[in-house]
Coordinates of N, CA and C in Angstrom, one line a residue:
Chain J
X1 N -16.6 -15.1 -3.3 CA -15.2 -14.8 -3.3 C -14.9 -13.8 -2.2
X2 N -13.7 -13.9 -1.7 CA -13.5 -13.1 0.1 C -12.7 -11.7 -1.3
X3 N -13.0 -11.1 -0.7 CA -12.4 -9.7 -0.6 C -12.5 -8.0 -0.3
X4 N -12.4 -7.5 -0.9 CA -12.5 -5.8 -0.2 C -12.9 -5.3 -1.4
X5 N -14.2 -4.4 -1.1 CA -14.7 -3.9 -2.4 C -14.8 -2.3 -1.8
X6 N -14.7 -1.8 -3.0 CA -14.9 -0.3 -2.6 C -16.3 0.8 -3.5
X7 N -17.0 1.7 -2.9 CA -17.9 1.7 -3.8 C -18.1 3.3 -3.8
X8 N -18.4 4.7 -5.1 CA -18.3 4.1 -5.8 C -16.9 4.0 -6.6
X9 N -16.8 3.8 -7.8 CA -15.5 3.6 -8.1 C -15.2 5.1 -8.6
X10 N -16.2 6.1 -8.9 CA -16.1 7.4 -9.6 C -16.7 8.5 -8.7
X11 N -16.7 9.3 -8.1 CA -17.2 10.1 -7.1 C -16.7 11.3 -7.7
X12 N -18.4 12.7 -7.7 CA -17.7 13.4 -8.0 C -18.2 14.6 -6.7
X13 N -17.6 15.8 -6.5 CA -18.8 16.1 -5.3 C -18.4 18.0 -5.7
X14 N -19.6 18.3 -5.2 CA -19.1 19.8 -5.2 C -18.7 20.3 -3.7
X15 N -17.7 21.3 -4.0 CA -16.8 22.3 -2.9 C -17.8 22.4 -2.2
X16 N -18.0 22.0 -0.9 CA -18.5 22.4 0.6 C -19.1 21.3 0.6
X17 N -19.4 20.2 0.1 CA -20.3 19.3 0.1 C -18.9 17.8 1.3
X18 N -19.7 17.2 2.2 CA -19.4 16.1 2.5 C -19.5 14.7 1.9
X19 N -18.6 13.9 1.5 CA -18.7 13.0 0.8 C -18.5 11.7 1.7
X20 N -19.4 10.4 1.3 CA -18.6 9.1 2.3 C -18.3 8.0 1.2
X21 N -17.2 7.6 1.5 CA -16.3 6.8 0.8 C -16.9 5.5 1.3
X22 N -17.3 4.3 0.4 CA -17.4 2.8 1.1 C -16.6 1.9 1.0
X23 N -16.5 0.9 2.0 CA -15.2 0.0 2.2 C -15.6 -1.0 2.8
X24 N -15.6 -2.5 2.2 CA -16.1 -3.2 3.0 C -15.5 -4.6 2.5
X25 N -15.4 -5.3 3.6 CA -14.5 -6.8 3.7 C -15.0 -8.1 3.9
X26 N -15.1 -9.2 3.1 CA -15.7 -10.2 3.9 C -14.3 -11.2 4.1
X27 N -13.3 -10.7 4.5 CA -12.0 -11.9 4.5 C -12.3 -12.1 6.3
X28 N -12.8 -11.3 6.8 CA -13.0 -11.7 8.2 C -11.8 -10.8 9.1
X29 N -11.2 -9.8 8.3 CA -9.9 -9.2 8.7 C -10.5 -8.0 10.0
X30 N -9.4 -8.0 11.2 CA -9.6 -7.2 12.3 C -9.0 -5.8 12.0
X31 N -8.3 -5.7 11.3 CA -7.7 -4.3 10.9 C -7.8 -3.6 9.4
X32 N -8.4 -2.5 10.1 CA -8.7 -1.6 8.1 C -7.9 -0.6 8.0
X33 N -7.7 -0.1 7.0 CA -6.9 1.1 6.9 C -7.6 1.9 5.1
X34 N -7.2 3.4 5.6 CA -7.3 4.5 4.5 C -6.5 4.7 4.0
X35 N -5.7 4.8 2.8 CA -4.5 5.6 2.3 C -5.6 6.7 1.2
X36 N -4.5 7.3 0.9 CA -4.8 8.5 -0.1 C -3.6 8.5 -1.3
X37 N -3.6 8.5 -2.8 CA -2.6 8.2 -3.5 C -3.1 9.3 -4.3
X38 N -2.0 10.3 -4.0 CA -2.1 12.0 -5.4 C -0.7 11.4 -6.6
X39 N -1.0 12.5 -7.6 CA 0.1 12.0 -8.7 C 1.2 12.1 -8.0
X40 N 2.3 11.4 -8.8 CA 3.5 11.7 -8.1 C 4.0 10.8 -6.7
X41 N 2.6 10.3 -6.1 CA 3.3 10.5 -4.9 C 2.9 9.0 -4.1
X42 N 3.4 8.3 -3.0 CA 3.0 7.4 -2.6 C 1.6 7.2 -1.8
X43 N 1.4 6.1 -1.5 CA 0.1 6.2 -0.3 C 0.7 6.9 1.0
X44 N -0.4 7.8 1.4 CA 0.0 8.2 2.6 C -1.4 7.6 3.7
X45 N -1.2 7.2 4.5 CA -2.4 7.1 5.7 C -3.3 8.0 6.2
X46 N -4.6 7.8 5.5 CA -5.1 8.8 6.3 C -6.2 8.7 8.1
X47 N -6.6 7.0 8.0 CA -7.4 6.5 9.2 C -7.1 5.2 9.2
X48 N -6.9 4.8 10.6 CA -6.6 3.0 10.6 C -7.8 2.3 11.9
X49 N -8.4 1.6 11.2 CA -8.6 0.6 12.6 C -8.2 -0.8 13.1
X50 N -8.0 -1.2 14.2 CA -7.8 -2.1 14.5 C -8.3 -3.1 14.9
X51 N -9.7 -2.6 15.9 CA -10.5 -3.2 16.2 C -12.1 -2.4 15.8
X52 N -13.3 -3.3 16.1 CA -14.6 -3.0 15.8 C -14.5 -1.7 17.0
X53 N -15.1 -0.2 16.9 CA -15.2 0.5 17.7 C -14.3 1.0 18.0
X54 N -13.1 0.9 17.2 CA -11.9 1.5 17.7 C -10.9 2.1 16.2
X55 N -10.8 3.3 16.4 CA -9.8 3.6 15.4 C -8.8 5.2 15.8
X56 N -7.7 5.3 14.6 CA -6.4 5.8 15.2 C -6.4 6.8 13.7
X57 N -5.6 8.0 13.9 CA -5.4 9.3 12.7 C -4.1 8.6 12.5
X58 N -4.1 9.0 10.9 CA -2.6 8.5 10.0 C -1.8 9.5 10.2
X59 N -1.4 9.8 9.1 CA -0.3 10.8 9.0 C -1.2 12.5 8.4
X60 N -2.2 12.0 7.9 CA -3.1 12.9 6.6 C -4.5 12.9 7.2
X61 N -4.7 12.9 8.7 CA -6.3 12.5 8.9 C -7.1 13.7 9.2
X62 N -6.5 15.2 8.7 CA -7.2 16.1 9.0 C -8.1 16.5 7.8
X63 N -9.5 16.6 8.3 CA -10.4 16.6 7.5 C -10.9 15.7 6.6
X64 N -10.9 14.7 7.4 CA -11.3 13.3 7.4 C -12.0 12.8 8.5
X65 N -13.1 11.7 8.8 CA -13.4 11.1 9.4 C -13.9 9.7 9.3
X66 N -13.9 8.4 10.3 CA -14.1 7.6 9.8 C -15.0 7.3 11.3
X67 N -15.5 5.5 10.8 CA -17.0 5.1 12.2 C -15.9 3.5 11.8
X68 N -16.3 2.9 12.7 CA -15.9 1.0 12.8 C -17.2 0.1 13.4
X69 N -18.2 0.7 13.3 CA -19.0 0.2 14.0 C -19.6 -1.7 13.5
X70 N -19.1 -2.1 12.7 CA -18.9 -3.8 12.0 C -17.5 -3.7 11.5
X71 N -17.4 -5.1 11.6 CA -16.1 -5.7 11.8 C -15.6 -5.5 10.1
X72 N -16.7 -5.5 9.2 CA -16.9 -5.6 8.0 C -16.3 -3.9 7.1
X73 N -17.1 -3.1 7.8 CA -16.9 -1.9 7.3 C -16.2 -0.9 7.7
X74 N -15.4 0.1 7.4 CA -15.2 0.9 7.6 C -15.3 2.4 6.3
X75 N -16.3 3.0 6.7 CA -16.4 3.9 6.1 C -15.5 4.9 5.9
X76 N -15.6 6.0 5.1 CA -14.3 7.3 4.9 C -15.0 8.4 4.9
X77 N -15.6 9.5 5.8 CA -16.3 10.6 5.1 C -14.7 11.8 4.8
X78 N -15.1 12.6 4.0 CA -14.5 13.3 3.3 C -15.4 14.4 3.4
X79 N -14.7 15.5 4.5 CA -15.5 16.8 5.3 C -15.3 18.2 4.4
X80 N -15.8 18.8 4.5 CA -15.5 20.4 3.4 C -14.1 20.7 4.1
X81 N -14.1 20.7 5.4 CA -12.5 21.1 6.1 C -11.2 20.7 5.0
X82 N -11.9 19.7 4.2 CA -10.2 18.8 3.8 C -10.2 20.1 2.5
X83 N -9.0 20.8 2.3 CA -9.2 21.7 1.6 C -8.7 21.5 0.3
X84 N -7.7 20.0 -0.1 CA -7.5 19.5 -1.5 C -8.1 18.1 -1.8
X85 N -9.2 17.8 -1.5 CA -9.6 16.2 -1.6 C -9.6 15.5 -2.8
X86 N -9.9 16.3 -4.0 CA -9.0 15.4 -5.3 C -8.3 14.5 -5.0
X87 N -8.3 13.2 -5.3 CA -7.8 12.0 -5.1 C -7.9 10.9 -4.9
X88 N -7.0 10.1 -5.5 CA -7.7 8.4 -5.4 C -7.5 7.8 -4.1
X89 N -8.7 7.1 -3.7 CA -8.4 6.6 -2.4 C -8.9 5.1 -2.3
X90 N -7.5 4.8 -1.1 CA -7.1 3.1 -1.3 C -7.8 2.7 0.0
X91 N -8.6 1.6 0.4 CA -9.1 0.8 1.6 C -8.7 -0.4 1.5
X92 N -8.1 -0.8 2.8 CA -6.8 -2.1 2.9 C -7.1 -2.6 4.4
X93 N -7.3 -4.0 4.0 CA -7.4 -4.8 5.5 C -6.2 -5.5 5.5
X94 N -6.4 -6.2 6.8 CA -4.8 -7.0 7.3 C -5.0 -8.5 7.8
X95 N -4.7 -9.3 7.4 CA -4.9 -10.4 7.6 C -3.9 -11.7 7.6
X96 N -4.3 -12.7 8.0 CA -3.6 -13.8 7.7 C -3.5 -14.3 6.4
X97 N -2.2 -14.9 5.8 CA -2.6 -15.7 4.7 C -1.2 -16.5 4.7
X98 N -2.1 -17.9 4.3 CA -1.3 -19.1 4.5 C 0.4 -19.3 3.6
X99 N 1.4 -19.5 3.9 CA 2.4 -19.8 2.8 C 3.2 -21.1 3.1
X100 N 4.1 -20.8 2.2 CA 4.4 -22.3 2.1 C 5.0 -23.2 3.4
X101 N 5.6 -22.7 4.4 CA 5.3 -23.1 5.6 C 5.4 -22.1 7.2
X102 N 4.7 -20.9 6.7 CA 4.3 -20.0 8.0 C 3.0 -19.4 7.3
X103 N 2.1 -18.8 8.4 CA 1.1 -18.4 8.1 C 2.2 -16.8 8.5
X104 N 1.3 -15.4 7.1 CA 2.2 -14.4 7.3 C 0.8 -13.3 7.6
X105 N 1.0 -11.8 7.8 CA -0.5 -11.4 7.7 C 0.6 -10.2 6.9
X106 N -0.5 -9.7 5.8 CA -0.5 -8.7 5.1 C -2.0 -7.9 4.4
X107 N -1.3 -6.9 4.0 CA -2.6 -5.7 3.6 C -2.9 -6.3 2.5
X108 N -4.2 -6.1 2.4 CA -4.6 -6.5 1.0 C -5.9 -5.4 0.6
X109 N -5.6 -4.7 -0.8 CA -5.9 -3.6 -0.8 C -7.6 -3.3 -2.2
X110 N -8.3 -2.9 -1.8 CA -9.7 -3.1 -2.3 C -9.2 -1.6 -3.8
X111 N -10.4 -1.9 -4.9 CA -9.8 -1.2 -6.4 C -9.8 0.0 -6.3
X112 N -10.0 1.0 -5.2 CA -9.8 2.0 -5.0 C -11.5 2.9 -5.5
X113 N -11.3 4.3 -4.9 CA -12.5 5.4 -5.6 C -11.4 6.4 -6.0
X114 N -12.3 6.9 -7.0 CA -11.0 8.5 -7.4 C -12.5 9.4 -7.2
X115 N -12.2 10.1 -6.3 CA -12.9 11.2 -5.8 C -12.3 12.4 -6.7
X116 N -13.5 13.1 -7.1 CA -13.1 14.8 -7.9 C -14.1 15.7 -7.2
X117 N -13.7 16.6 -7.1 CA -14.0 18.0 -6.3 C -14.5 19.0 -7.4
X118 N -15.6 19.2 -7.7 CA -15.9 20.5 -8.9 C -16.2 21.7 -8.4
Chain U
X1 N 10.9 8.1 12.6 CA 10.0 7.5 11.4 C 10.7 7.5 10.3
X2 N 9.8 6.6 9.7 CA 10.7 5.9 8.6 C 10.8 6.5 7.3
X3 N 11.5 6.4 6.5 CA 11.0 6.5 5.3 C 11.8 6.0 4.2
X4 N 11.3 5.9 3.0 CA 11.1 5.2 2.1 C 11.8 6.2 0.7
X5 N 12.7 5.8 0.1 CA 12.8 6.6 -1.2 C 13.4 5.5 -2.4
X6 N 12.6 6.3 -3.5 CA 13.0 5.4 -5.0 C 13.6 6.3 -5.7
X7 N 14.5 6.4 -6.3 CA 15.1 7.5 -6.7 C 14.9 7.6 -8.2
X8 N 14.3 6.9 -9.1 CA 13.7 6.1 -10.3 C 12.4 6.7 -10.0
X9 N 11.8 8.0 -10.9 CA 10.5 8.4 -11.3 C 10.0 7.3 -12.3
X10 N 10.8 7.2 -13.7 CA 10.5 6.3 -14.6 C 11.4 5.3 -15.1
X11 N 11.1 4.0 -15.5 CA 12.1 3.4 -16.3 C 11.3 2.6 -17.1
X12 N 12.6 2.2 -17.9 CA 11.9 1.1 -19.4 C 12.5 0.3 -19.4
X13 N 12.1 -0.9 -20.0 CA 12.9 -2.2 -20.5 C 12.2 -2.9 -21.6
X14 N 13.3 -3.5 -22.7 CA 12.8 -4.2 -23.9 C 11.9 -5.5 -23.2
X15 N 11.2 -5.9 -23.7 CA 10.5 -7.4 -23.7 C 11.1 -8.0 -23.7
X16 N 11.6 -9.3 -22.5 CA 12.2 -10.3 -22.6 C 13.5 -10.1 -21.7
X17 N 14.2 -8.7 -21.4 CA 14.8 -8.3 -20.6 C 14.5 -8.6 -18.9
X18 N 16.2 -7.6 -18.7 CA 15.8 -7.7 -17.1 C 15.6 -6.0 -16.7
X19 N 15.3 -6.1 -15.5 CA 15.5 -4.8 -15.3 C 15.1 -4.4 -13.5
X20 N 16.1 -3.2 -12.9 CA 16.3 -3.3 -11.8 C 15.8 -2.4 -11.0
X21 N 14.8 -2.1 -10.5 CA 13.7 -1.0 -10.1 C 14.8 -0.7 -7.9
X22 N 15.0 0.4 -7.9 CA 15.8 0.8 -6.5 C 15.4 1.2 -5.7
X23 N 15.4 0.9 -4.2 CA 14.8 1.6 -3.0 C 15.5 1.6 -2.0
X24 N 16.1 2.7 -1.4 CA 16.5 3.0 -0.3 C 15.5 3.3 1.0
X25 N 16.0 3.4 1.7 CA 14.9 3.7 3.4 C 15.6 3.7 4.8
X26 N 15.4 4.7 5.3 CA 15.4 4.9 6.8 C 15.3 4.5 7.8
X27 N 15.9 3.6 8.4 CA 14.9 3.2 10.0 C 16.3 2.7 11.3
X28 N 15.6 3.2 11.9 CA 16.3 2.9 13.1 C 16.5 1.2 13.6
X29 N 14.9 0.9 13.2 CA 14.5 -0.7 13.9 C 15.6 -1.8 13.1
X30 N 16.0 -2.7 14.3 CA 16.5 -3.7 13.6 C 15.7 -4.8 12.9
X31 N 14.3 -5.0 13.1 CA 13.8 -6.0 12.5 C 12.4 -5.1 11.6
X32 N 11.9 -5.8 10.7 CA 10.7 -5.0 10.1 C 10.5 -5.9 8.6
X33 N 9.8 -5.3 8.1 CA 9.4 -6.0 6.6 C 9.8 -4.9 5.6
X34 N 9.9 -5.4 4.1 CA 9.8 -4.7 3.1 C 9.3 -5.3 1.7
X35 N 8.5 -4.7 0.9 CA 7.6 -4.9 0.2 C 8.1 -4.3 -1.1
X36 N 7.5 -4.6 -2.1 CA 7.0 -4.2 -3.5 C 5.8 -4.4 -4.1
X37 N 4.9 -3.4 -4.1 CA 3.6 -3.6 -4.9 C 4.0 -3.2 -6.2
X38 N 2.6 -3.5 -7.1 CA 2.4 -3.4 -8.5 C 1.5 -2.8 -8.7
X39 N 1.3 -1.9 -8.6 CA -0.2 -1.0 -9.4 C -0.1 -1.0 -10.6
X40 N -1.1 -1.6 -11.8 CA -1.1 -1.6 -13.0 C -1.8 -0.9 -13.5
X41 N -2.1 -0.2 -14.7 CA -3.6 0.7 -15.1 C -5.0 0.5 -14.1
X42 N -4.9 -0.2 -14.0 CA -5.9 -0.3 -13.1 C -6.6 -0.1 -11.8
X43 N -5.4 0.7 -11.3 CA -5.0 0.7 -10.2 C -5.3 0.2 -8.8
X44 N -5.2 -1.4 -8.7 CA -5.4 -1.9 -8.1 C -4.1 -2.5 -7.6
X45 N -4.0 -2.2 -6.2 CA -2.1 -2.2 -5.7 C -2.6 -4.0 -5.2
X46 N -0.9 -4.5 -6.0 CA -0.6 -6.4 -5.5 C 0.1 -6.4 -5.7
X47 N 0.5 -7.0 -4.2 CA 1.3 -7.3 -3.7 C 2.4 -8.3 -5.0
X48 N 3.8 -7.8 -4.7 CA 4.6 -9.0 -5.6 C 5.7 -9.4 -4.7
X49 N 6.3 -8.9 -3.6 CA 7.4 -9.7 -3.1 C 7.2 -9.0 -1.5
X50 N 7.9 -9.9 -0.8 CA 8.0 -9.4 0.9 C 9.1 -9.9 0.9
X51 N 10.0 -8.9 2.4 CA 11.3 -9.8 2.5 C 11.3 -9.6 4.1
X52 N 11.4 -10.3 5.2 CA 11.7 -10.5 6.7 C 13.0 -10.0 6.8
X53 N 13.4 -8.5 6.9 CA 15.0 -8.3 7.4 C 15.7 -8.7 8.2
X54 N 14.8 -10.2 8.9 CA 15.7 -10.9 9.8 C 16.5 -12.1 8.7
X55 N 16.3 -12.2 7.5 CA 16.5 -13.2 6.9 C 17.2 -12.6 5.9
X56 N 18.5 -13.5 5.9 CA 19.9 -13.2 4.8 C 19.7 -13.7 3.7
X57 N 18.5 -14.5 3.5 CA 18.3 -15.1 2.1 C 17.3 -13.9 1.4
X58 N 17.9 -13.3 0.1 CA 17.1 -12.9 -1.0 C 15.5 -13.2 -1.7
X59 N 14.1 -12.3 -1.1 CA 13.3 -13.6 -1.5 C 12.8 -13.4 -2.6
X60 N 12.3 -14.7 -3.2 CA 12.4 -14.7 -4.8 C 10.7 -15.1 -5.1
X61 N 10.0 -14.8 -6.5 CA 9.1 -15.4 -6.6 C 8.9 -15.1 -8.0
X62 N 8.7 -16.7 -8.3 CA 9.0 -16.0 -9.6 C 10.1 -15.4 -10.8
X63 N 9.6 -15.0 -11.4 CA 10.5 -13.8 -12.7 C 11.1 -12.6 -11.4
X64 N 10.6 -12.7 -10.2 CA 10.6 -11.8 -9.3 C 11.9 -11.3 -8.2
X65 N 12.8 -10.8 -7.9 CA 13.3 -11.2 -6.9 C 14.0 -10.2 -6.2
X66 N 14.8 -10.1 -5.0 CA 15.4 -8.8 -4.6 C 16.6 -9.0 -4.3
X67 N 17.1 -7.7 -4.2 CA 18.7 -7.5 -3.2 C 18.4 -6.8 -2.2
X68 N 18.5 -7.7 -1.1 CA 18.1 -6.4 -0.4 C 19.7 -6.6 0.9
X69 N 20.0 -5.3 0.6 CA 21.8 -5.0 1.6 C 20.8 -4.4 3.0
X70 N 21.3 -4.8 4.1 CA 20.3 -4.6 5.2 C 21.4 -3.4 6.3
X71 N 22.5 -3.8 5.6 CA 23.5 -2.3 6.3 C 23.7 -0.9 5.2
X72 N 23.5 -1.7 4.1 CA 23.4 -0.1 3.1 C 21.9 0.5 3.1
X73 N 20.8 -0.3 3.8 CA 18.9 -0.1 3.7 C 18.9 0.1 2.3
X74 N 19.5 -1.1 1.0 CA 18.8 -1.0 -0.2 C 17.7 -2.4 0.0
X75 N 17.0 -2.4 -0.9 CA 16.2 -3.1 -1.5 C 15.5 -3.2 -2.6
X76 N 16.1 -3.3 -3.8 CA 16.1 -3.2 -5.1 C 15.5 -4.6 -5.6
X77 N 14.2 -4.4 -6.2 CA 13.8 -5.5 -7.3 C 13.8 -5.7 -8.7
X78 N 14.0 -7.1 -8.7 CA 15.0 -7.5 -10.2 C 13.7 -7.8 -10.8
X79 N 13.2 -7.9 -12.1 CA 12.2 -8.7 -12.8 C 12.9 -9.0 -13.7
X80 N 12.7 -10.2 -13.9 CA 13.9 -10.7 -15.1 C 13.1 -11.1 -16.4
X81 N 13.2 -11.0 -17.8 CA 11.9 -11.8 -18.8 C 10.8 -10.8 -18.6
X82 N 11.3 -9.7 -18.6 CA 10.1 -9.1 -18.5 C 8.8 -8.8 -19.8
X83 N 7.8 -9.3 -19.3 CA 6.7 -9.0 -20.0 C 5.7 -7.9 -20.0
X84 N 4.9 -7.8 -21.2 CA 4.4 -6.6 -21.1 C 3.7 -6.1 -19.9
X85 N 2.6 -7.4 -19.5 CA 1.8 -7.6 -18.4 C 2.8 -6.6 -17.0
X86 N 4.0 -7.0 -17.3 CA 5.1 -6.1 -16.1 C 4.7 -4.3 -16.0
X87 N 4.5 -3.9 -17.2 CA 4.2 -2.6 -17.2 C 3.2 -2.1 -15.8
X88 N 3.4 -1.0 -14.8 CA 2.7 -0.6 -13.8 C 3.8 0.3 -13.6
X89 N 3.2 1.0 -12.0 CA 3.9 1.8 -11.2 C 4.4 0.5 -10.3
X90 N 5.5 0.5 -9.7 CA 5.8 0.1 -8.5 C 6.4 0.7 -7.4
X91 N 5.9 0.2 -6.2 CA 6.0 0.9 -5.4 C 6.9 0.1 -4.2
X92 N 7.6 0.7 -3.5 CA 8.2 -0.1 -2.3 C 7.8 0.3 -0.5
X93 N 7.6 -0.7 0.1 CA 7.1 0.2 1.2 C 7.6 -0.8 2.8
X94 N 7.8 -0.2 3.4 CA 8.6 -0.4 4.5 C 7.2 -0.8 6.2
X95 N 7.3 -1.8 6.7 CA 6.5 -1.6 8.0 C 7.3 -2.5 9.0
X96 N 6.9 -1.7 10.2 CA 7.6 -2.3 10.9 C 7.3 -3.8 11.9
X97 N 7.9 -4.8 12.7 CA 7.5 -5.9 13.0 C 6.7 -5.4 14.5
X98 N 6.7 -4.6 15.1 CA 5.8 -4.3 16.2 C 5.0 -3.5 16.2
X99 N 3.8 -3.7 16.9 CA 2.8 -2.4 16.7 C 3.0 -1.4 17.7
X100 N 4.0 -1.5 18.3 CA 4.5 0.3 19.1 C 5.4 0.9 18.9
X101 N 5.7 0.6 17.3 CA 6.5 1.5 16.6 C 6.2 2.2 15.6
X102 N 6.0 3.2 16.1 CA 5.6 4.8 15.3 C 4.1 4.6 15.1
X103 N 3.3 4.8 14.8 CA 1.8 4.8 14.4 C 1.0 3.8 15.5
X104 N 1.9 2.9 15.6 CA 1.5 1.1 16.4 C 0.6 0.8 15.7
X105 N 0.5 0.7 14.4 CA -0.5 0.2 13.5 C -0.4 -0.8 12.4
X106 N 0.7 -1.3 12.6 CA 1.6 -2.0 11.1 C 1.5 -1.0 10.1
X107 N 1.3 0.1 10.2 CA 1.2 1.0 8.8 C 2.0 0.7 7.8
X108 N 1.8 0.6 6.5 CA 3.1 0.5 5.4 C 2.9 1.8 4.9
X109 N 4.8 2.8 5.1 CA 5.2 3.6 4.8 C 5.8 3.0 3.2
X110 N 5.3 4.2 2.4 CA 5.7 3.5 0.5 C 6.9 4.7 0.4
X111 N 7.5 4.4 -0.6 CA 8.2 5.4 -1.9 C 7.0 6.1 -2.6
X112 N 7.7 6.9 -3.5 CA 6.6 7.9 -4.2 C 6.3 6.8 -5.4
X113 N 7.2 5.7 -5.7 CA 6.9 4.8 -6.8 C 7.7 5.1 -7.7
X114 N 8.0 3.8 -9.0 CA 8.6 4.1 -10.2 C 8.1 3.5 -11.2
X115 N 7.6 4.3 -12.2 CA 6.7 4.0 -13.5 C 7.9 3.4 -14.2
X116 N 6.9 1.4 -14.3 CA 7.9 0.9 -15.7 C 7.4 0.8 -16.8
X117 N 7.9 0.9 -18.1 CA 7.1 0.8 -19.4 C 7.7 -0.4 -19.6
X118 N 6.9 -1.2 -20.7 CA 7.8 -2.3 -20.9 C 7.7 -2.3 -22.7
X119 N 8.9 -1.9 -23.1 CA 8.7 -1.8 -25.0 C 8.7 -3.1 -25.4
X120 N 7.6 -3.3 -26.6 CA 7.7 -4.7 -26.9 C 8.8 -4.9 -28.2

């Protein structure tokens, strides 16, 4: 089955410690993306790629880092710099999908991790 | 840049009802998309409706469907018969049709969301 899986689903990490988030696609999609979703509040962007070897800061990308090195993956590390990282985090590719008569492209978004900070 | 607001933290509806979830938004651009996801306990965000703001027709799918006024920037989804399965957060989220508009990434900017209960 084609989709976006995220791994793990539970992450817990202690304060100063570096964490890496996994994300990975087999729909064949050229563009990934990071959101971040706290209570209350919508997704915010934190890393986007577009192409393999190439990627762009969201709105939220400080203290964050991401690699694109397969077309498949894009990882998330989560650096001691990020000073509230508590939070669930969303990995979303972009792609084509067929409709009833135009092909349209949209995000389609993998079950998420909820990262906790102890 | 754009943005997105739902003015609805929470709402409910009996089983079998309708009920009208509200989103206003910001944008300069004359053309762009707008969305509604469904995150359910689960929290796994899917997709339920898209609308092309080049297009005067309301799009529907389903129990599913919108208003969307493209000179007032609302975009309000209707679920009509609603069932329990309906229960989630929904969210509305705005991107634009070019990639060198703001981010140039197709980013979808959301609402903060509005939690529906569905009483049975």
């Amino acid at each position: 089955d084609g989709g976006i899986t995220q791994s793990p689903k539970y992450l817990f990490r202690k304060e100063g410690q570096n964490v890496t988030l996994s994300c990975e696609q087999n729909l064949n999609h050229d563009a990934m993306y990071w959101y971040r979703q706290d209570p209350g509040q919508g997704l915010r962007l934190i890393y986007y790629s577009q192409i393999v070897n190439d990627f762009q800061k969201g709105d939220i990308a400080e203290g964050y880092s991401v690699s694109r090195e397969k077309k498949e993956s894009f990882p998330l590390t989560v650096t001691s710099a990020q000073k509230n990282p508590t939070a669930f985090y969303l990995c979303a590719s972009k792609g084509l999908t067929e409709g009833a008569n135009s092909f349209r492209d949209e995000q389609f978004f993998g079950p998420g991790t909820r990262l906790t900070v102890l | 840049a754009q943005t997105v607001t739902q003015s609805q933290p929470e709402m409910s509806v009996q089983e079998a009802e309708t009920v009208t979830l509200s989103c206003t938004y910001d944008t300069s651009e004359s053309d762009y998309y707008l969305f509604w996801y469904k995150q359910p306990p689960s929290r796994q965000m899917i997709l339920v409706i898209r609308q092309e703001a080049y297009k005067q027709q309301n799009a529907t799918e389903n129990r599913f469907s919108v208003n969307f006024q493209k000179a007032a920037k609302s975009f309000s989804l209707k679920i009509s018969d609603s069932q329990l399965g309906d229960a989630a957060m929904y969210f509305c989220a705005y991107r634009s049709v070019t990639a060198y508009s703001g981010a140039g990434s197709y980013q979808l900017t959301f609402g903060k969301g509005t939690k529906l209960s569905v009483i049975p």
